[in-house]
Short mmCIF file of C-alpha atoms in Angstrom, two decimals:
data_model
loop_
_atom_site.label_atom_id
_atom_site.label_comp_id
_atom_site.label_asym_id
_atom_site.label_seq_id
_atom_site.Cartn_x
_atom_site.Cartn_y
_atom_site.Cartn_z
CA MET A 90 0.00 0.00 0.00
CA ALA A 91 1.05 3.64 -0.34
CA VAL A 92 -0.25 6.66 1.53
CA LEU A 93 -0.73 10.31 0.64
CA LEU A 94 0.54 12.40 3.53
CA THR A 95 -1.81 15.16 4.66
CA GLN A 96 0.83 16.41 7.12
CA ALA A 97 4.62 16.37 6.98
CA TYR A 98 6.11 13.18 8.43
CA GLU A 99 9.74 12.19 9.09
CA GLY A 100 11.15 14.54 6.44
CA TYR A 101 8.44 13.86 3.86
CA LEU A 102 6.35 16.87 2.87
CA ALA A 103 2.56 16.96 3.08
CA GLY A 104 1.11 16.00 -0.29
CA THR A 105 3.74 13.34 -0.94
CA VAL A 106 2.87 9.72 -1.76
CA VAL A 107 5.14 7.42 0.24
CA ASN A 108 5.59 3.73 0.90
CA LEU A 109 6.16 3.02 4.58
CA PRO A 110 5.90 -0.10 6.72
CA THR A 111 2.24 -1.17 6.92
CA ASN A 112 1.95 -0.54 10.66
CA ILE A 113 3.17 3.06 10.23
CA GLU A 114 0.86 3.68 7.25
CA THR A 115 -2.09 2.31 9.26
CA ALA A 116 -1.22 4.52 12.25
CA LEU A 117 -0.88 7.64 10.07
CA ILE A 118 -4.28 6.97 8.48
CA ALA A 119 -5.85 6.41 11.92
CA GLN A 120 -4.39 9.74 13.11
CA SER A 121 -5.70 11.55 9.98
CA LYS A 122 -2.12 12.35 8.97
CA ALA A 123 -2.42 10.37 5.73
CA THR A 124 -4.93 8.76 3.41
CA ALA A 125 -4.65 5.60 1.36
CA SER A 126 -3.20 6.59 -1.99
CA THR A 127 -4.99 5.86 -5.23
CA ARG A 128 -1.65 6.20 -7.00
CA ALA A 129 -0.38 2.72 -7.75
CA SER A 130 2.84 2.51 -5.81
CA THR A 131 4.15 -0.40 -7.84
CA THR A 132 3.42 0.98 -11.30
CA THR A 133 6.70 0.54 -13.09
CA GLY A 134 8.46 2.63 -15.66
CA ALA A 135 8.92 6.29 -16.45
CA VAL A 136 7.03 8.79 -14.31
CA THR A 137 6.25 12.49 -14.66
CA TYR A 138 6.06 14.17 -11.27
CA ASN A 139 6.92 17.76 -10.36
CA GLY A 140 7.16 17.33 -6.60
CA MET A 141 10.40 17.54 -4.66
CA GLN A 142 10.29 13.89 -3.57
CA GLY A 143 8.48 10.74 -4.54
CA THR A 144 8.56 7.04 -5.24
CA ALA A 145 9.16 5.19 -8.48
CA ALA A 146 9.36 1.51 -9.36
CA ILE A 147 12.00 -0.21 -11.43
CA ALA A 148 10.38 -3.04 -13.38
CA ALA A 149 11.56 -6.62 -13.30
CA GLY A 150 14.19 -7.01 -16.02
CA ALA A 151 15.16 -3.33 -15.91
CA SER A 152 17.91 -1.55 -14.01
CA SER A 153 16.75 2.06 -14.24
CA VAL A 154 13.78 4.40 -14.24
CA VAL A 155 13.34 7.93 -15.62
CA ILE A 156 11.53 10.65 -13.67
CA THR A 157 10.46 13.70 -15.69
CA SER A 158 10.33 16.83 -13.55
CA ASN A 159 10.31 20.55 -14.21
CA LYS A 160 12.39 20.98 -11.04
CA VAL A 161 15.65 19.52 -12.35
CA ASP A 162 18.43 20.31 -14.77
CA ALA A 163 21.87 18.83 -15.31
CA ASN A 164 23.20 20.65 -12.22
CA SER A 165 20.52 19.49 -9.78
CA ILE A 166 21.31 17.24 -6.84
CA VAL A 167 18.97 14.24 -6.53
CA VAL A 168 19.30 11.37 -4.06
CA ALA A 169 17.57 7.99 -4.25
CA TYR A 170 17.51 4.66 -2.42
CA VAL A 171 15.79 1.28 -2.51
CA SER A 172 12.78 1.77 -0.24
CA GLN A 173 11.25 -1.59 0.50
CA ALA A 174 11.91 -3.99 3.34
CA ALA A 175 12.33 -7.07 1.13
CA ALA A 176 14.43 -5.62 -1.65
CA ASP A 177 14.99 -7.43 -4.91
CA GLY A 178 17.72 -10.07 -4.72
CA THR A 179 19.82 -8.52 -7.47
CA LEU A 180 19.00 -4.80 -7.53
CA LEU A 181 20.24 -4.16 -4.00
CA ARG A 182 20.82 -0.41 -4.08
CA VAL A 183 20.87 2.68 -6.26
CA GLU A 184 24.20 3.00 -8.01
CA ARG A 185 23.81 6.52 -9.37
CA VAL A 186 21.32 9.26 -10.21
CA LEU A 187 21.93 11.18 -13.40
CA PRO A 188 20.11 14.54 -13.70
CA ALA A 189 19.45 16.13 -17.07
CA ALA A 190 17.35 19.00 -18.41
CA GLY A 191 13.80 18.24 -17.25
CA SER A 192 14.41 14.71 -15.97
CA PHE A 193 16.67 12.41 -14.03
CA THR A 194 17.47 8.73 -14.35
CA ILE A 195 17.90 6.44 -11.35
CA TYR A 196 20.21 3.49 -11.98
CA GLY A 197 20.28 0.36 -9.83
CA THR A 198 23.16 -2.05 -9.34
CA ALA A 199 21.71 -4.74 -11.67
CA ASN A 200 18.58 -5.74 -13.55
CA ALA A 201 15.78 -6.31 -11.06
CA THR A 202 14.22 -9.76 -10.80
CA ALA A 203 11.06 -8.23 -9.30
CA THR A 204 9.51 -4.77 -9.12
CA THR A 205 11.76 -2.65 -6.91
CA LEU A 206 10.54 0.53 -5.21
CA ILE A 207 12.86 3.51 -5.20
CA SER A 208 12.35 6.65 -3.09
CA TRP A 209 13.95 9.85 -4.34
CA ALA A 210 14.32 13.49 -3.32
CA ILE A 211 15.50 16.57 -5.15
CA ILE A 212 17.96 18.22 -2.76
CA SER A 213 19.00 21.09 -5.00
CA PRO A 214 16.44 21.94 -7.69
CA SER A 215 17.06 23.65 -10.98
CA ILE A 216 18.24 27.15 -10.15
CA ALA A 217 19.57 29.65 -12.64
CA ALA A 218 23.19 30.26 -11.75
CA ALA A 219 23.85 33.77 -10.53
CA PRO A 220 27.00 35.44 -11.83
CA LEU A 221 29.81 35.66 -9.31
CA ALA A 222 30.63 39.18 -8.21
#
């Protein structure tokens, strides 16, 4: 399951869809801090999302996923990590994140043997460089 946070939680902003341990998701829903998300958390493949953080899924047989976002350019800083308790047996961690103009690609260590959830956050969004004085 995934939840849509209605309040900030543990560094995640309100309005973010996150995958957390079931007991935490259930508690957040019970406390009205989140609602069950209608966004399929295990939908695999490329995603367009203009938030500052989110979740994507690398499909079985693939080793990467592309996130299209108007917040990034080639100089942005984006971090990502495998975000499920029982991670895939071959895609164990994120190897690199490569930002580009309007998107970034998250690369895992190997081709996944099962759908693998990846959480990501844009640490430094696309900002026009100011000239040095």
